[in-house]
């Protein structure tokens, strides 16, 4: 693609997008794709007109840009003969990709002192670039019907493989029937309610059932994650594993659990990352077949340099996370803090509106779960059957797009080992007034 054609390509995108305003763009055109300043200013106006549905023509563009654009508009007959809107946009996109590659080549020599770091940087940049230039495809009725017929035949032939990704908690699995490709789960709770430990029990179950896990842990570092997984697998006390305070007769169990972890397909990131960095790494692992499920712990700790963690900024991560899950066809689990408002209510069971930026999360989530720790008075005589180191927590199904919601399920949390077991349906009745309230 010769450089002397670039001005013509940029002008073609502007003119054809203006004169074919009823035709959708097959790829979102970025202002940064234009090198010619006049074409860039012209695109700014055309993009605004298209978005607003404003009727405009070549004369409109000459009116806002002046006579300089008039000479460009004279190219329209040649452009209309040479390009369609689709081919013009594709040609400009090729230029934009080449620009990015040239930028990398200029940057790479500055990174030679750290070859592995340079390789990682290139991989991240490439994943981001590929993600930004994914084609937008419409699925026809015929194509969908044919593909679904094939999928249905496969499911009927292999019913054991149709349930999706399970959690290892029978009552929750019976309700949800497994996570499917592209599903997004939000797990909310106030601090110290066991959110990370709860999800690590899922992680252990997923690893045991052969699913690769990519975990972005912004609260716990890698050795804390390792200690908890080893404690769950071995049944040893978490604190003993963390501190290395093991009795002689416990080393065998530790060794076996450590060997188990060593063989598992899990990748843990424990350094601050921005959402583009996270998305790039997810793409890398999916491309290598290493990601059966992604976990992000937690939403509020995703790095946003120089910015506050406002609800509006969280919303700018939630929807892209859903889009990425759907594009890559993998389940994504996102842990999120709940607002303090729940602590001021008589009924302590969290609700969907307790999520920070609850509107976006409710619209995005396939499944929204909430953890909280009921008091003995909330569960009647339930506490009487618990072992001393075990406490019940409730997993409240606050929203479920594909089935029943507002269901409370109990989980027995062994605070010693971190293991969590199914505790059945919750007896909590929010209509019962708490003592002293």
CSV table of C-alpha atoms in Angstrom, one decimal:
chain,number,residue,atom,x,y,z
A,1,UNK,CA,0.0,0.0,0.0
A,2,UNK,CA,1.8,3.1,-1.2
A,3,UNK,CA,2.0,6.2,1.0
A,4,UNK,CA,1.1,8.5,-1.9
A,5,UNK,CA,-2.4,6.9,-1.8
A,6,UNK,CA,-3.0,7.7,1.8
A,7,UNK,CA,-4.5,11.1,1.3
A,8,UNK,CA,-6.9,9.7,-1.2
A,9,UNK,CA,-7.9,6.9,1.1
A,10,UNK,CA,-8.5,9.3,4.0
A,11,UNK,CA,-10.6,11.6,1.8
A,12,UNK,CA,-12.5,8.5,0.5
A,13,UNK,CA,-13.5,7.5,4.0
A,14,UNK,CA,-14.8,11.0,4.7
A,15,UNK,CA,-16.7,11.5,1.5
A,16,UNK,CA,-18.2,8.0,1.3
A,17,UNK,CA,-19.2,8.1,5.0
A,18,UNK,CA,-20.9,11.4,4.3
A,19,UNK,CA,-22.7,10.4,1.1
A,20,UNK,CA,-23.7,7.0,2.4
A,21,UNK,CA,-24.9,8.0,5.9
A,22,UNK,CA,-27.5,5.2,5.9
A,23,UNK,CA,-24.8,2.5,5.7
A,24,UNK,CA,-23.2,1.3,8.9
A,25,UNK,CA,-19.5,1.2,9.3
A,26,UNK,CA,-18.1,-2.3,9.5
A,27,UNK,CA,-15.4,-1.1,11.8
A,28,UNK,CA,-15.4,1.9,14.2
A,29,UNK,CA,-13.2,4.5,12.5
A,30,UNK,CA,-10.9,6.3,14.9
A,31,UNK,CA,-9.9,10.0,14.6
A,32,UNK,CA,-6.3,9.0,15.2
A,33,UNK,CA,-6.3,7.0,11.9
A,34,UNK,CA,-6.1,10.2,9.9
A,35,UNK,CA,-2.7,11.8,9.3
A,36,UNK,CA,-3.9,14.6,7.1
A,37,UNK,CA,-5.1,17.5,9.3
A,38,UNK,CA,-7.8,18.6,6.9
A,39,UNK,CA,-9.2,15.1,6.5
A,40,UNK,CA,-9.1,14.6,10.3
A,41,UNK,CA,-11.2,17.8,10.9
A,42,UNK,CA,-13.6,16.7,8.1
A,43,UNK,CA,-14.0,13.3,9.8
A,44,UNK,CA,-14.8,15.0,13.1
A,45,UNK,CA,-17.8,16.7,11.5
A,46,UNK,CA,-18.9,13.7,9.5
A,47,UNK,CA,-18.8,11.4,12.6
A,48,UNK,CA,-20.9,13.9,14.6
A,49,UNK,CA,-23.4,14.2,11.8
A,50,UNK,CA,-23.7,10.4,11.4
A,51,UNK,CA,-24.1,9.9,15.1
A,52,UNK,CA,-26.8,12.6,15.4
A,53,UNK,CA,-28.6,11.5,12.2
A,54,UNK,CA,-28.1,15.0,10.7
A,55,UNK,CA,-28.7,15.4,7.0
A,56,UNK,CA,-25.6,16.7,5.4
A,57,UNK,CA,-23.8,16.7,2.0
A,58,UNK,CA,-20.6,17.9,0.3
A,59,UNK,CA,-21.8,21.5,0.5
A,60,UNK,CA,-22.3,21.1,4.2
A,61,UNK,CA,-18.7,20.1,4.6
A,62,UNK,CA,-17.4,22.9,2.4
A,63,UNK,CA,-19.4,25.3,4.5
A,64,UNK,CA,-17.7,24.3,7.8
A,65,UNK,CA,-14.2,23.7,6.4
A,66,UNK,CA,-13.9,26.4,3.8
A,67,UNK,CA,-12.6,26.4,0.2
A,68,UNK,CA,-9.7,24.1,1.0
A,69,UNK,CA,-12.2,21.2,1.2
A,70,UNK,CA,-13.8,22.3,-2.0
A,71,UNK,CA,-10.8,21.1,-4.0
A,72,UNK,CA,-10.8,17.8,-2.1
A,73,UNK,CA,-14.5,17.3,-2.8
A,74,UNK,CA,-13.6,17.4,-6.6
A,75,UNK,CA,-12.0,14.0,-6.1
A,76,UNK,CA,-15.5,12.4,-5.4
A,77,UNK,CA,-16.0,11.0,-8.9
A,78,UNK,CA,-12.6,9.2,-8.8
A,79,UNK,CA,-13.3,8.0,-5.2
A,80,UNK,CA,-16.7,6.7,-6.1
A,81,UNK,CA,-15.3,4.7,-9.0
A,82,UNK,CA,-12.3,3.4,-7.0
A,83,UNK,CA,-13.7,2.6,-3.5
A,84,UNK,CA,-16.8,1.4,-1.7
A,85,UNK,CA,-17.3,2.6,1.9
A,86,UNK,CA,-16.2,-0.8,3.1
A,87,UNK,CA,-13.0,-1.0,1.1
A,88,UNK,CA,-12.1,2.6,2.0
A,89,UNK,CA,-12.4,1.9,5.7
A,90,UNK,CA,-10.5,-1.3,5.4
A,91,UNK,CA,-7.7,0.5,3.5
A,92,UNK,CA,-7.5,3.2,6.2
A,93,UNK,CA,-7.4,0.6,8.9
A,94,UNK,CA,-4.4,-1.1,7.3
A,95,UNK,CA,-2.6,2.2,7.3
A,96,UNK,CA,-3.5,2.7,11.0
A,97,UNK,CA,-2.2,-0.8,11.9
A,98,UNK,CA,1.0,-0.1,10.0
A,99,UNK,CA,1.4,3.2,11.9
A,100,UNK,CA,1.2,1.3,15.2
A,101,UNK,CA,3.8,-1.2,14.1
A,102,UNK,CA,6.2,1.6,13.1
A,103,UNK,CA,5.7,3.1,16.6
A,104,UNK,CA,6.6,-0.2,18.2
A,105,UNK,CA,9.8,-0.4,16.1
A,106,UNK,CA,10.8,3.0,17.3
A,107,UNK,CA,10.1,2.1,20.9
A,108,UNK,CA,11.7,-1.4,21.0
A,109,UNK,CA,15.4,-0.2,20.9
A,110,UNK,CA,14.7,1.6,24.2
A,111,UNK,CA,13.7,-1.8,25.8
A,112,UNK,CA,16.7,-3.9,24.6
A,113,UNK,CA,18.2,-4.0,28.1
A,114,UNK,CA,15.3,-6.2,29.3
A,115,UNK,CA,14.6,-8.7,26.5
A,116,UNK,CA,11.9,-10.6,28.4
A,117,UNK,CA,10.2,-7.3,29.4
A,118,UNK,CA,10.4,-6.2,25.8
A,119,UNK,CA,8.8,-9.4,24.6
A,120,UNK,CA,6.0,-9.0,27.1
A,121,UNK,CA,5.5,-5.5,26.0
A,122,UNK,CA,5.2,-6.5,22.4
A,123,UNK,CA,2.7,-9.3,23.3
A,124,UNK,CA,0.6,-6.9,25.3
A,125,UNK,CA,0.6,-4.2,22.5
A,126,UNK,CA,-0.2,-6.9,19.9
A,127,UNK,CA,-3.2,-8.2,21.9
A,128,UNK,CA,-4.5,-4.7,22.4
A,129,UNK,CA,-4.1,-3.9,18.7
A,130,UNK,CA,-5.9,-7.1,17.6
A,131,UNK,CA,-8.7,-6.5,20.0
A,132,UNK,CA,-9.2,-2.9,18.8
A,133,UNK,CA,-9.5,-4.1,15.2
A,134,UNK,CA,-11.8,-7.1,15.6
A,135,UNK,CA,-14.3,-7.1,12.7
A,136,UNK,CA,-18.0,-6.5,13.5
A,137,UNK,CA,-20.1,-9.3,12.0
A,138,UNK,CA,-23.9,-9.7,11.8
A,139,UNK,CA,-25.2,-13.2,12.2
A,140,UNK,CA,-27.9,-14.1,9.7
A,141,UNK,CA,-30.9,-16.2,10.6
A,142,UNK,CA,-29.7,-19.0,8.3
A,143,UNK,CA,-26.2,-19.1,9.8
A,144,UNK,CA,-27.6,-19.0,13.3
A,145,UNK,CA,-30.0,-21.8,12.6
A,146,UNK,CA,-27.4,-24.0,11.0
A,147,UNK,CA,-24.9,-23.5,13.8
A,148,UNK,CA,-27.5,-24.1,16.5
A,149,UNK,CA,-28.6,-27.3,14.8
A,150,UNK,CA,-25.0,-28.6,14.9
A,151,UNK,CA,-24.6,-27.5,18.5
A,152,UNK,CA,-27.9,-29.2,19.6
A,153,UNK,CA,-26.7,-32.5,18.0
A,154,UNK,CA,-23.4,-32.3,19.9
A,155,UNK,CA,-25.2,-31.6,23.1
A,156,UNK,CA,-27.6,-34.5,22.6
A,157,UNK,CA,-24.7,-36.8,21.8
A,158,UNK,CA,-22.7,-35.7,24.8
A,159,UNK,CA,-25.2,-34.6,27.5
A,160,UNK,CA,-22.5,-34.8,30.2
A,161,UNK,CA,-20.8,-31.8,28.6
A,162,UNK,CA,-23.8,-29.5,28.3
A,163,UNK,CA,-24.0,-28.2,31.9
A,164,UNK,CA,-21.4,-25.5,31.6
A,165,UNK,CA,-18.9,-24.5,34.3
A,166,UNK,CA,-20.1,-25.6,37.7
A,167,UNK,CA,-19.2,-24.2,41.2
A,168,UNK,CA,-18.8,-27.4,43.2
A,169,UNK,CA,-21.8,-26.4,45.5
A,170,UNK,CA,-24.7,-28.7,44.7
A,171,UNK,CA,-27.5,-26.3,45.6
A,172,UNK,CA,-26.0,-23.4,43.6
A,173,UNK,CA,-25.2,-25.8,40.7
A,174,UNK,CA,-28.8,-27.1,40.7
A,175,UNK,CA,-30.1,-23.5,40.5
A,176,UNK,CA,-27.6,-22.1,37.9
A,177,UNK,CA,-27.0,-25.2,35.8
A,178,UNK,CA,-23.5,-24.1,35.0
A,179,UNK,CA,-21.9,-21.0,33.5
A,180,UNK,CA,-21.8,-20.8,29.7
A,181,UNK,CA,-19.3,-19.1,27.3
A,182,UNK,CA,-19.5,-15.3,27.7
A,183,UNK,CA,-21.3,-15.4,31.0
A,184,UNK,CA,-20.3,-12.7,33.6
A,185,UNK,CA,-20.7,-13.3,37.3
A,186,UNK,CA,-20.5,-10.5,39.8
A,187,UNK,CA,-19.9,-11.6,43.4
A,188,UNK,CA,-20.5,-8.8,46.0
A,189,UNK,CA,-19.9,-8.4,49.7
A,190,UNK,CA,-18.7,-6.1,52.3
A,191,UNK,CA,-15.1,-6.4,53.5
A,192,UNK,CA,-14.2,-9.6,55.5
A,193,UNK,CA,-17.2,-11.6,54.3
A,194,UNK,CA,-15.1,-14.3,52.6
A,195,UNK,CA,-15.4,-13.2,49.0
A,196,UNK,CA,-11.9,-14.2,47.9
A,197,UNK,CA,-11.9,-17.4,49.9
A,198,UNK,CA,-15.3,-18.3,48.4
A,199,UNK,CA,-14.1,-17.8,44.9
A,200,UNK,CA,-10.8,-19.7,45.6
A,201,UNK,CA,-13.0,-22.7,46.5
A,202,UNK,CA,-14.5,-22.3,43.0
A,203,UNK,CA,-11.0,-22.1,41.6
A,204,UNK,CA,-10.0,-25.3,43.3
A,205,UNK,CA,-13.1,-27.0,41.9
A,206,UNK,CA,-12.4,-25.7,38.4
A,207,UNK,CA,-8.8,-26.9,38.5
A,208,UNK,CA,-9.9,-30.3,39.7
A,209,UNK,CA,-12.4,-30.5,36.8
A,210,UNK,CA,-9.8,-29.6,34.2
A,211,UNK,CA,-10.4,-25.9,33.5
A,212,UNK,CA,-7.6,-23.5,33.2
A,213,UNK,CA,-7.9,-20.4,35.4
A,214,UNK,CA,-6.5,-16.9,34.9
A,215,UNK,CA,-6.8,-15.0,38.2
A,216,UNK,CA,-6.1,-11.2,38.6
A,217,UNK,CA,-5.6,-10.8,42.3
A,218,UNK,CA,-5.3,-7.2,43.4
A,219,UNK,CA,-5.9,-7.8,47.2
A,220,UNK,CA,-3.8,-10.9,47.8
A,221,UNK,CA,-0.3,-11.6,46.5
A,222,UNK,CA,0.7,-14.9,44.9
A,223,UNK,CA,2.0,-16.6,48.0
A,224,UNK,CA,-1.3,-15.9,49.9
A,225,UNK,CA,-3.2,-17.4,47.0
A,226,UNK,CA,-0.9,-20.4,47.0
A,227,UNK,CA,-1.2,-20.9,50.7
A,228,UNK,CA,-5.0,-20.9,50.6
A,229,UNK,CA,-5.2,-23.3,47.8
A,230,UNK,CA,-2.7,-25.7,49.5
A,231,UNK,CA,-4.6,-25.4,52.8
A,232,UNK,CA,-7.9,-26.2,51.1
A,233,UNK,CA,-6.4,-29.1,49.2
A,234,UNK,CA,-4.5,-30.6,52.2
A,235,UNK,CA,-7.0,-29.8,55.0
A,236,UNK,CA,-4.2,-28.1,56.9
A,237,UNK,CA,-4.8,-24.8,58.8
A,238,UNK,CA,-4.3,-21.8,56.5
A,239,UNK,CA,-2.2,-20.0,59.1
A,240,UNK,CA,0.1,-22.9,59.5
A,241,UNK,CA,0.7,-23.1,55.7
A,242,UNK,CA,1.2,-19.4,55.5
A,243,UNK,CA,3.7,-19.2,58.3
A,244,UNK,CA,5.4,-22.6,57.6
A,245,UNK,CA,4.5,-23.8,61.1
A,246,UNK,CA,3.9,-27.5,60.2
A,247,UNK,CA,4.2,-30.4,62.5
A,248,UNK,CA,6.3,-33.4,61.4
A,249,UNK,CA,3.2,-35.5,60.6
A,250,UNK,CA,1.7,-32.6,58.4
A,251,UNK,CA,4.6,-32.4,55.9
A,252,UNK,CA,3.3,-35.3,53.9
A,253,UNK,CA,-0.1,-33.6,53.4
A,254,UNK,CA,1.6,-30.3,52.6
A,255,UNK,CA,3.9,-32.1,50.0
A,256,UNK,CA,1.0,-33.8,48.3
A,257,UNK,CA,-1.0,-30.6,48.1
A,258,UNK,CA,2.0,-28.6,46.9
A,259,UNK,CA,2.6,-31.1,44.2
A,260,UNK,CA,-1.1,-30.9,43.2
A,261,UNK,CA,-0.9,-27.1,42.8
A,262,UNK,CA,2.3,-27.4,40.8
A,263,UNK,CA,0.5,-29.4,38.1
A,264,UNK,CA,-2.5,-27.1,37.8
A,265,UNK,CA,-3.3,-24.8,34.8
A,266,UNK,CA,-3.6,-21.6,36.8
A,267,UNK,CA,-2.0,-18.2,36.1
A,268,UNK,CA,-2.1,-15.5,38.8
A,269,UNK,CA,-1.4,-11.8,38.3
A,270,UNK,CA,-0.9,-9.9,41.6
A,271,UNK,CA,0.5,-6.5,40.3
A,272,UNK,CA,-1.7,-3.5,39.6
A,273,UNK,CA,-3.0,-3.5,36.0
A,274,UNK,CA,-5.3,-1.2,34.0
A,275,UNK,CA,-8.3,-2.7,32.2
A,276,UNK,CA,-6.5,-2.6,28.8
A,277,UNK,CA,-3.6,-4.5,30.4
A,278,UNK,CA,-6.0,-7.1,31.8
A,279,UNK,CA,-7.8,-7.5,28.6
A,280,UNK,CA,-4.5,-8.0,26.7
A,281,UNK,CA,-3.4,-10.7,29.0
A,282,UNK,CA,-6.7,-12.5,28.9
A,283,UNK,CA,-6.4,-12.5,25.1
A,284,UNK,CA,-3.0,-14.0,25.3
A,285,UNK,CA,-4.1,-16.8,27.6
A,286,UNK,CA,-7.2,-17.6,25.5
A,287,UNK,CA,-5.1,-17.7,22.3
A,288,UNK,CA,-2.8,-20.3,24.0
A,289,UNK,CA,-5.8,-22.3,25.2
A,290,UNK,CA,-5.0,-21.6,28.9
A,291,UNK,CA,-8.1,-19.8,30.0
A,292,UNK,CA,-11.2,-21.7,30.8
A,293,UNK,CA,-12.4,-19.0,33.2
A,294,UNK,CA,-11.2,-15.6,34.3
A,295,UNK,CA,-11.4,-14.2,37.8
A,296,UNK,CA,-10.9,-10.5,38.7
A,297,UNK,CA,-10.5,-9.7,42.4
A,298,UNK,CA,-11.6,-7.1,42.7
A,299,UNK,CA,-13.3,-4.5,40.4
A,300,UNK,CA,-12.5,-1.4,42.6
A,301,UNK,CA,-8.8,-2.2,42.6
A,302,UNK,CA,-8.3,-2.2,38.8
A,303,UNK,CA,-5.6,0.5,38.3
A,304,UNK,CA,-6.8,3.8,36.9
A,305,UNK,CA,-3.7,6.1,37.1
A,306,UNK,CA,-4.5,9.6,38.2
A,307,UNK,CA,-8.2,8.9,38.6
A,308,UNK,CA,-10.6,8.2,41.4
A,309,UNK,CA,-12.6,5.0,41.6
A,310,UNK,CA,-16.0,6.7,41.0
A,311,UNK,CA,-19.1,4.8,40.0
A,312,UNK,CA,-18.8,6.3,36.5
A,313,UNK,CA,-15.3,5.0,36.0
A,314,UNK,CA,-16.3,1.5,37.3
A,315,UNK,CA,-19.0,1.5,34.6
A,316,UNK,CA,-16.3,2.1,32.0
A,317,UNK,CA,-14.8,-1.3,33.0
A,318,UNK,CA,-17.9,-3.3,33.6
A,319,UNK,CA,-19.3,-3.2,30.1
A,320,UNK,CA,-15.9,-3.8,28.3
A,321,UNK,CA,-15.5,-6.8,30.6
A,322,UNK,CA,-18.8,-8.2,29.4
A,323,UNK,CA,-17.9,-7.4,25.8
A,324,UNK,CA,-14.6,-9.3,26.1
A,325,UNK,CA,-16.3,-12.3,27.7
A,326,UNK,CA,-18.7,-12.5,24.9
A,327,UNK,CA,-16.1,-12.0,22.2
A,328,UNK,CA,-13.7,-14.6,23.6
A,329,UNK,CA,-16.5,-17.0,24.7
A,330,UNK,CA,-15.3,-17.5,28.2
A,331,UNK,CA,-16.9,-17.0,31.6
A,332,UNK,CA,-15.6,-14.1,33.7
A,333,UNK,CA,-16.1,-13.8,37.5
A,334,UNK,CA,-15.8,-10.3,38.9
A,335,UNK,CA,-15.6,-9.6,42.7
A,336,UNK,CA,-16.9,-6.3,43.8
A,337,UNK,CA,-17.3,-4.4,47.1
A,338,UNK,CA,-20.8,-3.4,48.2
A,339,UNK,CA,-21.7,0.0,49.5
A,340,UNK,CA,-21.8,0.8,53.2
A,341,UNK,CA,-25.5,1.4,53.0
A,342,UNK,CA,-26.3,-2.2,53.7
A,343,UNK,CA,-24.8,-1.9,57.2
A,344,UNK,CA,-27.2,0.8,58.2
A,345,UNK,CA,-30.3,-1.3,57.4
A,346,UNK,CA,-32.2,-3.5,59.7
A,347,UNK,CA,-32.3,-6.2,57.0
A,348,UNK,CA,-28.6,-7.0,56.5
A,349,UNK,CA,-29.1,-9.2,53.5
A,350,UNK,CA,-27.5,-7.3,50.5
A,351,UNK,CA,-29.6,-6.4,47.4
A,352,UNK,CA,-28.6,-5.7,43.8
A,353,UNK,CA,-28.7,-1.9,44.4
A,354,UNK,CA,-25.9,-2.3,47.0
A,355,UNK,CA,-23.4,-2.9,44.2
A,356,UNK,CA,-21.4,0.3,43.5
A,357,UNK,CA,-22.7,1.5,40.1
A,358,UNK,CA,-25.5,-1.1,40.5
A,359,UNK,CA,-27.3,0.0,37.4
A,360,UNK,CA,-24.5,-1.1,35.0
A,361,UNK,CA,-23.8,-4.3,36.9
A,362,UNK,CA,-27.4,-5.3,37.0
A,363,UNK,CA,-27.7,-4.8,33.2
A,364,UNK,CA,-24.4,-6.6,32.5
A,365,UNK,CA,-24.4,-9.6,34.9
A,366,UNK,CA,-25.7,-13.0,33.9
A,367,UNK,CA,-25.5,-13.8,37.6
A,368,UNK,CA,-25.2,-11.6,40.6
A,369,UNK,CA,-24.3,-13.3,43.9
A,370,UNK,CA,-23.9,-11.6,47.3
A,371,UNK,CA,-22.1,-12.9,50.4
A,372,UNK,CA,-23.0,-11.9,54.0
A,373,UNK,CA,-22.7,-13.4,57.4
A,374,UNK,CA,-26.0,-13.8,59.2
A,375,UNK,CA,-26.1,-13.6,63.0
A,376,UNK,CA,-27.4,-16.6,65.1
A,377,UNK,CA,-30.7,-14.8,65.6
A,378,UNK,CA,-31.1,-14.7,61.8
A,379,UNK,CA,-30.8,-18.5,61.3
A,380,UNK,CA,-32.7,-19.7,64.3
A,381,UNK,CA,-31.3,-23.0,65.5
A,382,UNK,CA,-29.0,-23.5,62.5
A,383,UNK,CA,-25.9,-22.6,64.5
A,384,UNK,CA,-26.4,-25.5,66.8
A,385,UNK,CA,-25.2,-28.0,64.3
A,386,UNK,CA,-22.0,-26.2,63.4
A,387,UNK,CA,-18.5,-27.3,64.4
A,388,UNK,CA,-16.6,-24.8,66.5
A,389,UNK,CA,-14.4,-23.5,63.6
A,390,UNK,CA,-17.2,-23.5,61.1
A,391,UNK,CA,-19.5,-20.6,60.5
A,392,UNK,CA,-22.4,-20.2,58.0
A,393,UNK,CA,-22.4,-17.5,55.4
A,394,UNK,CA,-25.2,-16.9,53.0
A,395,UNK,CA,-24.7,-16.8,49.2
A,396,UNK,CA,-27.7,-14.8,48.1
A,397,UNK,CA,-28.7,-15.2,44.4
A,398,UNK,CA,-29.7,-11.5,43.9
A,399,UNK,CA,-30.1,-11.6,40.1
A,400,UNK,CA,-30.0,-14.4,37.6
A,401,UNK,CA,-30.9,-13.7,34.0
A,402,UNK,CA,-31.7,-17.3,33.1
A,403,UNK,CA,-33.6,-18.5,36.1
A,404,UNK,CA,-34.9,-17.9,39.6
A,405,UNK,CA,-33.4,-15.2,41.8
A,406,UNK,CA,-33.7,-13.8,45.3
A,407,UNK,CA,-32.8,-17.2,46.7
A,408,UNK,CA,-30.6,-17.6,49.8
A,409,UNK,CA,-28.2,-20.6,50.0
A,410,UNK,CA,-26.0,-21.4,53.0
A,411,UNK,CA,-22.3,-22.3,52.8
A,412,UNK,CA,-20.4,-23.8,55.7
A,413,UNK,CA,-17.1,-21.9,56.0
A,414,UNK,CA,-14.4,-23.7,57.8
A,415,UNK,CA,-12.3,-20.7,59.0
A,416,UNK,CA,-9.4,-23.0,59.8
A,417,UNK,CA,-8.8,-24.5,56.4
A,418,UNK,CA,-10.7,-22.1,54.2
A,419,UNK,CA,-12.8,-24.9,52.7
A,420,UNK,CA,-16.5,-24.2,52.0
A,421,UNK,CA,-19.2,-26.8,51.8
A,422,UNK,CA,-22.8,-26.7,50.6
A,423,UNK,CA,-25.1,-25.9,53.6
A,424,UNK,CA,-28.5,-26.1,51.8
A,425,UNK,CA,-31.2,-23.5,51.6
A,426,UNK,CA,-31.0,-20.6,54.0
A,427,UNK,CA,-33.7,-20.4,56.7
A,428,UNK,CA,-33.2,-16.6,56.9
A,429,UNK,CA,-36.5,-14.7,56.9
A,430,UNK,CA,-36.1,-11.0,56.3
A,431,UNK,CA,-39.6,-10.3,57.7
A,432,UNK,CA,-38.4,-11.4,61.1
A,433,UNK,CA,-37.3,-8.4,63.2
A,434,UNK,CA,-33.8,-8.7,64.7
A,435,UNK,CA,-33.6,-8.6,68.5
A,436,UNK,CA,-32.8,-5.1,69.8
A,437,UNK,CA,-33.8,-3.5,66.4
